[in-house]
Amino acid sequence: MDHVTQQDPIENEFELSNVKWTVAMAKLDGDPDSATSEWFINLADNSDNLDNQNGGFTVFGEVVGGRDVVDAITDLRVVNLGGNFTTVPVGDDFDVNGDTLLNSDLVVIDDIVLAYDPATSLAADQTVVPGGAANGANHTTVTITSEFGSALAFRQMGLSGGWTVTDLNLKTETSGGATHPVTWIDDKDDATYAAAVTPDGLLLYKHTQGDTWTVRNLNSEVQGSERITSSLTTFVGTNGLSYLVGVTADGDVMLFRQTGGSQNGEYTWTARNLSETDLLVNNLDTTPTFVSPLSSYVTSWGGLNVVGLDAQGDIQALWWAPGRPAWSVANLSQQTGAPALQGTIAPYLTDWGAINLSGTDANGHVVVTWWIPSFAGDWVQTNLTTLKSGPSLATGSIATYVTPWGGTNILGRNADGDIVAYWWAPTLGPGQWQITNLSEFIQGADS
């Protein structure tokens, strides 16, 4: 055997946690920047230990395939051959007291290939809507699905703090399985949570410290709950309880909800298949066939709402209000005569009780379907692009927010990739929308 030629030590770059099946750099005690050619595989969750000593052990890989091979190695007998070789795994036939040690008695890596794994990319999948949450302490979390299908959580602690990134896939036994993550901050414990769809079930993550997250499988905890496979959305009711809603492989709408109780210091959850209960009317399933990601919002009077587009481009709303025994379905596009929409629906609410559902039609026009309490059961549709002779926006790029002073903002990308804002403020008067190209307005902004 030849000794592995060592190059210069590598600067420590601790970011990812030392959870099970991650691969980390070995280094000298008391010297965080001493890693060279040696590495190890975490056979258990060692985050509590290795993340918090010697600068944190830098994770640079994950055992994706061949985990059974690693398990087979750990099952081998370990012998002391003297010198630096005090714990060497050997085959069952080797006699430490008499045999000559042969290569066939050892675990030998014959060849190593340097390969680029695109799954480590932090670039976002532009077809999946990012999630975000922030609180008054300026703790901000953004969740994305990467261009190679990994669920990532970016987190910043305060405006002057740096960002950390956590690959939520490392928290599941199914490598690469966690996708379409959502995030929220629970006011009950001021903790940041995330959830993601995986082949193992609906995983619930809780941020604890640094870039460390704990994980639970809600499908394993809630007996009889069906697995969500797409269109995950989250919201918090006026009662302070968190909700997760998504679509199963059969097209059913599945709802997970906090119970209001706790066990072992963690909030407990329950689940209900809305398609098999609330939306089953006279034995007829009224569940829409959603083809877009789901969005959600909660009204000031406690109404819970989940919206998305069906195959015809109609806005389908699942809604519940206090005092109602069950959830119901409403086709808002049929009520307003709105054109078929594409992409996603981005809701926003106002202090005066208005509900606004923004989206784009086939021409990229910004269309808002809206309602105010004085309309009773009627909804209205307005094409802002036609109204203001504004630019078209890319399908699926729409996002919304409302300022503390009541300013409403609809943002998206134009054909040049610029961020364009359709915006309105109470001082402008009814219908006086404005349009600003933020990429042109902000010096040095990228398209």
GROMACS .gro file of C-alpha atoms in nm:
model
  447
    1MET     CA    1   0.000   0.000   0.000
    2ASP     CA    2   0.115   0.353  -0.074
    3HIS     CA    3   0.069   0.641   0.165
    4VAL     CA    4  -0.183   0.899   0.049
    5THR     CA    5   0.000   1.216  -0.047
    6GLN     CA    6  -0.129   1.500   0.166
    7GLN     CA    7  -0.182   1.848   0.033
    8ASP     CA    8  -0.205   2.166   0.239
    9PRO     CA    9  -0.460   2.164   0.523
   10ILE     CA   10  -0.810   2.284   0.439
   11GLU     CA   11  -0.965   2.586   0.609
   12ASN     CA   12  -1.257   2.483   0.828
   13GLU     CA   13  -1.594   2.567   0.667
   14PHE     CA   14  -1.844   2.433   0.917
   15GLU     CA   15  -2.205   2.490   0.803
   16LEU     CA   16  -2.397   2.163   0.775
   17SER     CA   17  -2.479   1.955   1.080
   18ASN     CA   18  -2.314   1.618   1.153
   19VAL     CA   19  -2.631   1.411   1.127
   20LYS     CA   20  -2.646   1.045   1.033
   21TRP     CA   21  -2.491   0.945   0.699
   22THR     CA   22  -2.307   1.273   0.646
   23VAL     CA   23  -1.936   1.270   0.558
   24ALA     CA   24  -1.706   1.509   0.745
   25MET     CA   25  -1.340   1.610   0.747
   26ALA     CA   26  -1.116   1.463   1.018
   27LYS     CA   27  -0.871   1.703   1.184
   28LEU     CA   28  -0.626   1.741   1.469
   29ASP     CA   29  -0.752   1.813   1.818
   30GLY     CA   30  -0.754   2.185   1.893
   31ASP     CA   31  -0.682   2.289   1.533
   32PRO     CA   32  -0.999   2.359   1.329
   33ASP     CA   33  -0.801   2.422   1.008
   34SER     CA   34  -0.595   2.100   1.007
   35ALA     CA   35  -0.802   1.868   0.783
   36THR     CA   36  -0.610   1.701   0.497
   37SER     CA   37  -0.679   1.358   0.346
   38GLU     CA   38  -0.874   1.190   0.626
   39TRP     CA   39  -1.251   1.184   0.662
   40PHE     CA   40  -1.523   0.988   0.837
   41ILE     CA   41  -1.887   0.886   0.798
   42ASN     CA   42  -2.132   0.974   1.075
   43LEU     CA   43  -2.302   0.646   1.160
   44ALA     CA   44  -2.542   0.824   1.397
   45ASP     CA   45  -2.664   1.177   1.463
   46ASN     CA   46  -2.349   1.331   1.612
   47SER     CA   47  -2.462   1.692   1.580
   48ASP     CA   48  -2.473   1.762   1.955
   49ASN     CA   49  -2.108   1.661   1.985
   50LEU     CA   50  -1.928   1.735   1.658
   51ASP     CA   51  -2.110   2.058   1.570
   52ASN     CA   52  -1.993   2.218   1.894
   53GLN     CA   53  -1.624   2.133   1.926
   54ASN     CA   54  -1.301   2.230   1.749
   55GLY     CA   55  -1.484   2.486   1.537
   56GLY     CA   56  -1.739   2.229   1.425
   57PHE     CA   57  -1.652   1.938   1.195
   58THR     CA   58  -1.707   2.037   0.833
   59VAL     CA   59  -1.960   1.820   0.650
   60PHE     CA   60  -1.880   1.799   0.279
   61GLY     CA   61  -2.081   1.501   0.162
   62GLU     CA   62  -2.352   1.246   0.227
   63VAL     CA   63  -2.373   0.870   0.176
   64VAL     CA   64  -2.643   0.859  -0.090
   65GLY     CA   65  -2.610   0.502  -0.215
   66GLY     CA   66  -2.441   0.193  -0.079
   67ARG     CA   67  -2.535   0.247   0.282
   68ASP     CA   68  -2.558  -0.131   0.318
   69VAL     CA   69  -2.185  -0.146   0.235
   70VAL     CA   70  -2.106   0.092   0.520
   71ASP     CA   71  -2.324  -0.114   0.753
   72ALA     CA   72  -2.136  -0.429   0.645
   73ILE     CA   73  -1.803  -0.264   0.729
   74THR     CA   74  -1.923  -0.162   1.075
   75ASP     CA   75  -2.028  -0.524   1.140
   76LEU     CA   76  -1.670  -0.651   1.086
   77ARG     CA   77  -1.443  -0.760   1.369
   78VAL     CA   78  -1.198  -0.489   1.488
   79VAL     CA   79  -0.842  -0.589   1.589
   80ASN     CA   80  -0.533  -0.414   1.728
   81LEU     CA   81  -0.237  -0.450   1.491
   82GLY     CA   82  -0.010  -0.224   1.696
   83GLY     CA   83   0.140   0.115   1.629
   84ASN     CA   84  -0.109   0.354   1.470
   85PHE     CA   85  -0.336   0.064   1.371
   86THR     CA   86  -0.524  -0.003   1.692
   87THR     CA   87  -0.877  -0.039   1.552
   88VAL     CA   88  -0.863  -0.211   1.214
   89PRO     CA   89  -1.169  -0.393   1.070
   90VAL     CA   90  -1.074  -0.733   0.929
   91GLY     CA   91  -1.243  -1.034   0.774
   92ASP     CA   92  -1.368  -1.326   0.981
   93ASP     CA   93  -1.093  -1.562   0.856
   94PHE     CA   94  -0.799  -1.350   0.974
   95ASP     CA   95  -0.610  -1.483   1.281
   96VAL     CA   96  -0.445  -1.190   1.456
   97ASN     CA   97  -0.212  -1.426   1.643
   98GLY     CA   98  -0.070  -1.613   1.347
   99ASP     CA   99  -0.175  -1.510   1.000
  100THR     CA  100   0.013  -1.277   0.769
  101LEU     CA  101  -0.207  -0.976   0.699
  102LEU     CA  102  -0.321  -0.971   0.336
  103ASN     CA  103  -0.512  -0.711   0.136
  104SER     CA  104  -0.800  -0.956   0.120
  105ASP     CA  105  -0.827  -0.939   0.500
  106LEU     CA  106  -0.883  -0.562   0.495
  107VAL     CA  107  -1.140  -0.316   0.372
  108VAL     CA  108  -0.961  -0.153   0.080
  109ILE     CA  109  -1.076   0.140  -0.132
  110ASP     CA  110  -0.921   0.061  -0.469
  111ASP     CA  111  -1.025   0.376  -0.651
  112ILE     CA  112  -1.165   0.720  -0.579
  113VAL     CA  113  -1.325   0.935  -0.848
  114LEU     CA  114  -1.353   1.311  -0.810
  115ALA     CA  115  -1.705   1.390  -0.927
  116TYR     CA  116  -1.917   1.703  -0.930
  117ASP     CA  117  -2.251   1.646  -0.765
  118PRO     CA  118  -2.502   1.905  -0.889
  119ALA     CA  119  -2.733   1.822  -0.599
  120THR     CA  120  -2.520   2.053  -0.383
  121SER     CA  121  -2.634   2.353  -0.586
  122LEU     CA  122  -2.804   2.634  -0.393
  123ALA     CA  123  -2.975   2.772  -0.704
  124ALA     CA  124  -3.354   2.767  -0.675
  125ASP     CA  125  -3.599   2.575  -0.890
  126GLN     CA  126  -3.783   2.866  -1.051
  127THR     CA  127  -4.100   2.660  -1.091
  128VAL     CA  128  -4.141   2.617  -0.714
  129VAL     CA  129  -4.259   2.913  -0.507
  130PRO     CA  130  -4.021   2.998  -0.219
  131GLY     CA  131  -4.151   3.022   0.136
  132GLY     CA  132  -4.061   3.284   0.393
  133ALA     CA  133  -4.119   3.389   0.752
  134ALA     CA  134  -3.993   3.671   0.974
  135ASN     CA  135  -4.071   3.822   1.312
  136GLY     CA  136  -4.024   4.150   1.497
  137ALA     CA  137  -3.673   4.049   1.604
  138ASN     CA  138  -3.573   4.034   1.235
  139HIS     CA  139  -3.524   3.659   1.241
  140THR     CA  140  -3.580   3.564   0.879
  141THR     CA  141  -3.613   3.222   0.717
  142VAL     CA  142  -3.649   3.152   0.345
  143THR     CA  143  -3.718   2.801   0.215
  144ILE     CA  144  -3.663   2.691  -0.144
  145THR     CA  145  -3.645   2.379  -0.352
  146SER     CA  146  -3.309   2.378  -0.531
  147GLU     CA  147  -3.279   2.323  -0.905
  148PHE     CA  148  -3.189   1.960  -0.827
  149GLY     CA  149  -3.478   1.894  -0.591
  150SER     CA  150  -3.327   1.956  -0.247
  151ALA     CA  151  -3.525   2.140   0.021
  152LEU     CA  152  -3.307   2.420   0.160
  153ALA     CA  153  -3.362   2.659   0.452
  154PHE     CA  154  -3.176   2.992   0.456
  155ARG     CA  155  -3.181   3.170   0.792
  156GLN     CA  156  -3.064   3.511   0.915
  157MET     CA  157  -3.058   3.617   1.281
  158GLY     CA  158  -3.102   3.997   1.279
  159LEU     CA  159  -3.038   4.248   1.005
  160SER     CA  160  -2.662   4.251   1.070
  161GLY     CA  161  -2.628   3.875   1.107
  162GLY     CA  162  -2.492   3.639   0.846
  163TRP     CA  163  -2.699   3.376   0.670
  164THR     CA  164  -2.681   3.002   0.730
  165VAL     CA  165  -2.816   2.738   0.494
  166THR     CA  166  -2.940   2.393   0.593
  167ASP     CA  167  -3.014   2.109   0.353
  168LEU     CA  168  -3.330   1.963   0.502
  169ASN     CA  169  -3.273   1.645   0.299
  170LEU     CA  170  -3.004   1.551   0.549
  171LYS     CA  171  -3.279   1.510   0.808
  172THR     CA  172  -3.449   1.223   0.628
  173GLU     CA  173  -3.345   0.865   0.556
  174THR     CA  174  -3.467   0.912   0.197
  175SER     CA  175  -3.183   1.101   0.033
  176GLY     CA  176  -3.302   1.388  -0.182
  177GLY     CA  177  -3.658   1.325  -0.073
  178ALA     CA  178  -3.753   1.650   0.103
  179THR     CA  179  -3.908   1.900  -0.140
  180HIS     CA  180  -4.155   2.191  -0.156
  181PRO     CA  181  -4.071   2.324   0.193
  182VAL     CA  182  -4.279   2.586   0.373
  183THR     CA  183  -4.188   2.781   0.686
  184TRP     CA  184  -4.354   2.984   0.962
  185ILE     CA  185  -4.285   3.129   1.308
  186ASP     CA  186  -4.505   3.000   1.588
  187ASP     CA  187  -4.590   3.285   1.826
  188LYS     CA  188  -4.660   3.036   2.105
  189ASP     CA  189  -4.291   2.950   2.147
  190ASP     CA  190  -4.133   3.206   1.908
  191ALA     CA  191  -3.966   2.917   1.724
  192THR     CA  192  -3.916   2.885   1.350
  193TYR     CA  193  -4.071   2.578   1.191
  194ALA     CA  194  -4.058   2.426   0.844
  195ALA     CA  195  -4.234   2.136   0.678
  196ALA     CA  196  -4.153   1.943   0.363
  197VAL     CA  197  -4.302   1.668   0.150
  198THR     CA  198  -4.099   1.345   0.140
  199PRO     CA  199  -4.156   0.983   0.034
  200ASP     CA  200  -4.132   0.898   0.406
  201GLY     CA  201  -4.416   1.133   0.500
  202LEU     CA  202  -4.474   1.495   0.597
  203LEU     CA  203  -4.167   1.605   0.790
  204LEU     CA  204  -4.192   1.881   1.050
  205TYR     CA  205  -3.870   2.068   1.130
  206LYS     CA  206  -3.805   2.293   1.430
  207HIS     CA  207  -3.510   2.531   1.441
  208THR     CA  208  -3.317   2.503   1.768
  209GLN     CA  209  -2.985   2.686   1.733
  210GLY     CA  210  -2.734   2.788   1.466
  211ASP     CA  211  -2.814   2.578   1.160
  212THR     CA  212  -2.951   2.288   1.367
  213TRP     CA  213  -3.307   2.166   1.316
  214THR     CA  214  -3.493   1.882   1.484
  215VAL     CA  215  -3.731   1.671   1.277
  216ARG     CA  216  -4.056   1.477   1.325
  217ASN     CA  217  -4.262   1.269   1.082
  218LEU     CA  218  -4.625   1.376   1.120
  219ASN     CA  219  -4.753   1.082   0.916
  220SER     CA  220  -4.584   0.846   1.161
  221GLU     CA  221  -4.728   1.034   1.459
  222VAL     CA  222  -5.086   1.076   1.336
  223GLN     CA  223  -5.240   0.732   1.289
  224GLY     CA  224  -5.428   0.686   0.962
  225SER     CA  225  -5.310   1.012   0.805
  226GLU     CA  226  -5.246   1.001   0.432
  227ARG     CA  227  -4.923   1.126   0.281
  228ILE     CA  228  -4.918   1.465   0.107
  229THR     CA  229  -4.730   1.447  -0.222
  230SER     CA  230  -4.762   1.802  -0.360
  231SER     CA  231  -4.890   2.159  -0.318
  232LEU     CA  232  -4.799   2.207   0.048
  233THR     CA  233  -4.915   2.533   0.209
  234THR     CA  234  -4.921   2.658   0.568
  235PHE     CA  235  -5.112   2.914   0.773
  236VAL     CA  236  -5.178   3.005   1.136
  237GLY     CA  237  -5.536   3.053   1.253
  238THR     CA  238  -5.655   3.338   1.472
  239ASN     CA  239  -5.662   3.079   1.751
  240GLY     CA  240  -5.281   3.051   1.723
  241LEU     CA  241  -5.288   2.695   1.588
  242SER     CA  242  -5.072   2.606   1.289
  243TYR     CA  243  -5.210   2.427   0.982
  244LEU     CA  244  -5.052   2.236   0.693
  245VAL     CA  245  -5.257   2.154   0.383
  246GLY     CA  246  -5.159   1.967   0.068
  247VAL     CA  247  -5.270   1.721  -0.197
  248THR     CA  248  -5.227   1.343  -0.185
  249ALA     CA  249  -5.134   1.116  -0.475
  250ASP     CA  250  -5.508   1.050  -0.528
  251GLY     CA  251  -5.587   1.421  -0.548
  252ASP     CA  252  -5.743   1.438  -0.202
  253VAL     CA  253  -5.689   1.747   0.012
  254MET     CA  254  -5.519   1.653   0.339
  255LEU     CA  255  -5.519   1.887   0.640
  256PHE     CA  256  -5.282   1.864   0.939
  257ARG     CA  257  -5.357   2.084   1.241
  258GLN     CA  258  -5.206   2.145   1.582
  259THR     CA  259  -5.438   2.013   1.851
  260GLY     CA  260  -5.361   2.283   2.108
  261GLY     CA  261  -5.196   2.023   2.331
  262SER     CA  262  -4.837   1.911   2.377
  263GLN     CA  263  -4.638   1.601   2.459
  264ASN     CA  264  -4.275   1.586   2.572
  265GLY     CA  265  -4.248   1.960   2.519
  266GLU     CA  266  -4.364   1.949   2.155
  267TYR     CA  267  -4.698   2.051   2.007
  268THR     CA  268  -4.919   1.759   1.903
  269TRP     CA  269  -5.099   1.737   1.568
  270THR     CA  270  -5.409   1.579   1.421
  271ALA     CA  271  -5.508   1.523   1.058
  272ARG     CA  272  -5.820   1.499   0.841
  273ASN     CA  273  -5.879   1.408   0.478
  274LEU     CA  274  -6.111   1.692   0.372
  275SER     CA  275  -6.204   1.514   0.048
  276GLU     CA  276  -6.337   1.213   0.237
  277THR     CA  277  -6.520   1.419   0.501
  278ASP     CA  278  -6.610   1.787   0.456
  279LEU     CA  279  -6.600   1.794   0.075
  280LEU     CA  280  -6.805   1.476   0.032
  281VAL     CA  281  -7.153   1.615  -0.041
  282ASN     CA  282  -7.437   1.365  -0.097
  283ASN     CA  283  -7.169   1.099  -0.156
  284LEU     CA  284  -7.022   1.317  -0.432
  285ASP     CA  285  -6.661   1.429  -0.397
  286THR     CA  286  -6.655   1.804  -0.470
  287THR     CA  287  -6.276   1.836  -0.438
  288PRO     CA  288  -6.132   2.040  -0.726
  289THR     CA  289  -5.849   1.893  -0.931
  290PHE     CA  290  -5.573   2.138  -0.848
  291VAL     CA  291  -5.295   2.182  -1.104
  292SER     CA  292  -5.119   2.478  -0.941
  293PRO     CA  293  -4.944   2.515  -0.607
  294LEU     CA  294  -5.183   2.593  -0.325
  295SER     CA  295  -5.186   2.927  -0.142
  296SER     CA  296  -5.361   3.011   0.183
  297TYR     CA  297  -5.476   3.302   0.397
  298VAL     CA  298  -5.666   3.369   0.719
  299THR     CA  299  -5.919   3.651   0.755
  300SER     CA  300  -5.945   3.878   1.058
  301TRP     CA  301  -6.271   3.706   1.158
  302GLY     CA  302  -6.104   3.364   1.168
  303GLY     CA  303  -6.192   3.238   0.821
  304LEU     CA  304  -5.952   2.975   0.684
  305ASN     CA  305  -5.894   2.969   0.308
  306VAL     CA  306  -5.691   2.756   0.065
  307VAL     CA  307  -5.686   2.856  -0.303
  308GLY     CA  308  -5.541   2.719  -0.626
  309LEU     CA  309  -5.606   2.679  -0.997
  310ASP     CA  310  -5.779   2.387  -1.166
  311ALA     CA  311  -5.709   2.257  -1.517
  312GLN     CA  312  -5.938   2.523  -1.669
  313GLY     CA  313  -5.746   2.803  -1.496
  314ASP     CA  314  -6.033   2.874  -1.257
  315ILE     CA  315  -5.966   2.990  -0.902
  316GLN     CA  316  -6.094   2.719  -0.669
  317ALA     CA  317  -6.127   2.815  -0.302
  318LEU     CA  318  -6.162   2.579  -0.007
  319TRP     CA  319  -6.292   2.779   0.287
  320TRP     CA  320  -6.417   2.751   0.641
  321ALA     CA  321  -6.553   3.018   0.876
  322PRO     CA  322  -6.631   3.011   1.249
  323GLY     CA  323  -6.975   2.864   1.310
  324ARG     CA  324  -6.968   2.646   0.997
  325PRO     CA  325  -6.963   2.270   1.055
  326ALA     CA  326  -6.740   2.190   0.757
  327TRP     CA  327  -6.516   2.320   0.481
  328SER     CA  328  -6.675   2.418   0.147
  329VAL     CA  329  -6.568   2.475  -0.214
  330ALA     CA  330  -6.626   2.784  -0.429
  331ASN     CA  331  -6.527   2.848  -0.792
  332LEU     CA  332  -6.446   3.220  -0.776
  333SER     CA  333  -6.371   3.250  -1.147
  334GLN     CA  334  -6.723   3.138  -1.237
  335GLN     CA  335  -6.864   3.401  -1.001
  336THR     CA  336  -6.662   3.686  -1.156
  337GLY     CA  337  -6.622   3.577  -1.517
  338ALA     CA  338  -6.247   3.608  -1.475
  339PRO     CA  339  -6.024   3.477  -1.756
  340ALA     CA  340  -5.832   3.154  -1.715
  341LEU     CA  341  -5.522   3.211  -1.504
  342GLN     CA  342  -5.184   3.041  -1.503
  343GLY     CA  343  -4.905   2.989  -1.251
  344THR     CA  344  -4.989   3.058  -0.889
  345ILE     CA  345  -5.236   3.263  -0.686
  346ALA     CA  346  -5.084   3.521  -0.450
  347PRO     CA  347  -5.332   3.646  -0.188
  348TYR     CA  348  -5.314   3.962   0.020
  349LEU     CA  349  -5.554   4.109   0.277
  350THR     CA  350  -5.616   4.466   0.393
  351ASP     CA  351  -5.713   4.627   0.722
  352TRP     CA  352  -6.058   4.715   0.586
  353GLY     CA  353  -6.146   4.350   0.527
  354ALA     CA  354  -6.066   4.323   0.156
  355ILE     CA  355  -5.952   3.987   0.019
  356ASN     CA  356  -5.741   4.005  -0.297
  357LEU     CA  357  -5.627   3.707  -0.505
  358SER     CA  358  -5.370   3.808  -0.767
  359GLY     CA  359  -5.246   3.605  -1.061
  360THR     CA  360  -5.158   3.619  -1.430
  361ASP     CA  361  -5.357   3.522  -1.738
  362ALA     CA  362  -5.223   3.365  -2.058
  363ASN     CA  363  -5.091   3.705  -2.172
  364GLY     CA  364  -4.909   3.773  -1.846
  365HIS     CA  365  -5.165   4.034  -1.743
  366VAL     CA  366  -5.196   4.094  -1.370
  367VAL     CA  367  -5.551   3.998  -1.273
  368VAL     CA  368  -5.689   4.053  -0.922
  369THR     CA  369  -6.003   3.877  -0.800
  370TRP     CA  370  -6.121   4.068  -0.496
  371TRP     CA  371  -6.394   4.098  -0.235
  372ILE     CA  372  -6.494   4.341   0.040
  373PRO     CA  373  -6.757   4.283   0.313
  374SER     CA  374  -7.011   4.514   0.147
  375PHE     CA  375  -7.016   4.284  -0.159
  376ALA     CA  376  -7.187   4.011   0.048
  377GLY     CA  377  -7.132   3.693  -0.157
  378ASP     CA  378  -7.012   3.863  -0.476
  379TRP     CA  379  -6.654   3.883  -0.601
  380VAL     CA  380  -6.508   4.129  -0.856
  381GLN     CA  381  -6.226   4.085  -1.105
  382THR     CA  382  -5.989   4.364  -1.223
  383ASN     CA  383  -5.719   4.340  -1.492
  384LEU     CA  384  -5.455   4.584  -1.363
  385THR     CA  385  -5.236   4.547  -1.672
  386THR     CA  386  -5.520   4.661  -1.897
  387LEU     CA  387  -5.634   4.927  -1.650
  388LYS     CA  388  -5.290   5.090  -1.628
  389SER     CA  389  -5.140   4.982  -1.964
  390GLY     CA  390  -4.872   4.806  -1.763
  391PRO     CA  391  -4.617   4.537  -1.848
  392SER     CA  392  -4.692   4.167  -1.858
  393LEU     CA  393  -4.533   3.953  -1.586
  394ALA     CA  394  -4.395   3.601  -1.603
  395THR     CA  395  -4.625   3.314  -1.511
  396GLY     CA  396  -4.562   3.194  -1.158
  397SER     CA  397  -4.350   3.495  -1.057
  398ILE     CA  398  -4.622   3.683  -0.870
  399ALA     CA  399  -4.572   3.772  -0.502
  400THR     CA  400  -4.759   4.015  -0.277
  401TYR     CA  401  -4.723   4.208   0.046
  402VAL     CA  402  -4.901   4.483   0.240
  403THR     CA  403  -4.715   4.756   0.429
  404PRO     CA  404  -4.805   4.865   0.785
  405TRP     CA  405  -4.954   5.186   0.642
  406GLY     CA  406  -5.186   4.995   0.408
  407GLY     CA  407  -4.984   5.002   0.088
  408THR     CA  408  -5.058   4.703  -0.135
  409ASN     CA  409  -4.790   4.560  -0.363
  410ILE     CA  410  -4.794   4.297  -0.638
  411LEU     CA  411  -4.451   4.203  -0.773
  412GLY     CA  412  -4.328   3.984  -1.058
  413ARG     CA  413  -4.070   3.951  -1.336
  414ASN     CA  414  -4.113   4.118  -1.674
  415ALA     CA  415  -3.981   3.982  -2.004
  416ASP     CA  416  -3.634   4.127  -1.930
  417GLY     CA  417  -3.616   3.962  -1.589
  418ASP     CA  418  -3.666   4.292  -1.406
  419ILE     CA  419  -3.869   4.303  -1.086
  420VAL     CA  420  -4.179   4.513  -1.148
  421ALA     CA  421  -4.418   4.631  -0.876
  422TYR     CA  422  -4.784   4.715  -0.925
  423TRP     CA  423  -4.855   4.917  -0.611
  424TRP     CA  424  -5.122   5.128  -0.444
  425ALA     CA  425  -5.135   5.344  -0.130
  426PRO     CA  426  -5.443   5.477   0.055
  427THR     CA  427  -5.341   5.838  -0.018
  428LEU     CA  428  -5.372   5.776  -0.394
  429GLY     CA  429  -5.745   5.718  -0.394
  430PRO     CA  430  -5.951   5.425  -0.527
  431GLY     CA  431  -5.811   5.251  -0.834
  432GLN     CA  432  -5.504   5.475  -0.866
  433TRP     CA  433  -5.249   5.198  -0.906
  434GLN     CA  434  -4.887   5.282  -0.986
  435ILE     CA  435  -4.619   5.076  -1.162
  436THR     CA  436  -4.247   5.084  -1.078
  437ASN     CA  437  -3.961   4.885  -1.230
  438LEU     CA  438  -3.760   4.817  -0.915
  439SER     CA  439  -3.463   4.677  -1.106
  440GLU     CA  440  -3.425   5.009  -1.287
  441PHE     CA  441  -3.499   5.212  -0.974
  442ILE     CA  442  -3.234   5.036  -0.761
  443GLN     CA  443  -2.887   5.121  -0.886
  444GLY     CA  444  -2.682   4.812  -0.969
  445ALA     CA  445  -2.972   4.568  -0.937
  446ASP     CA  446  -2.947   4.247  -1.140
  447SER     CA  447  -3.226   4.132  -1.371
   0.00000   0.00000   0.00000
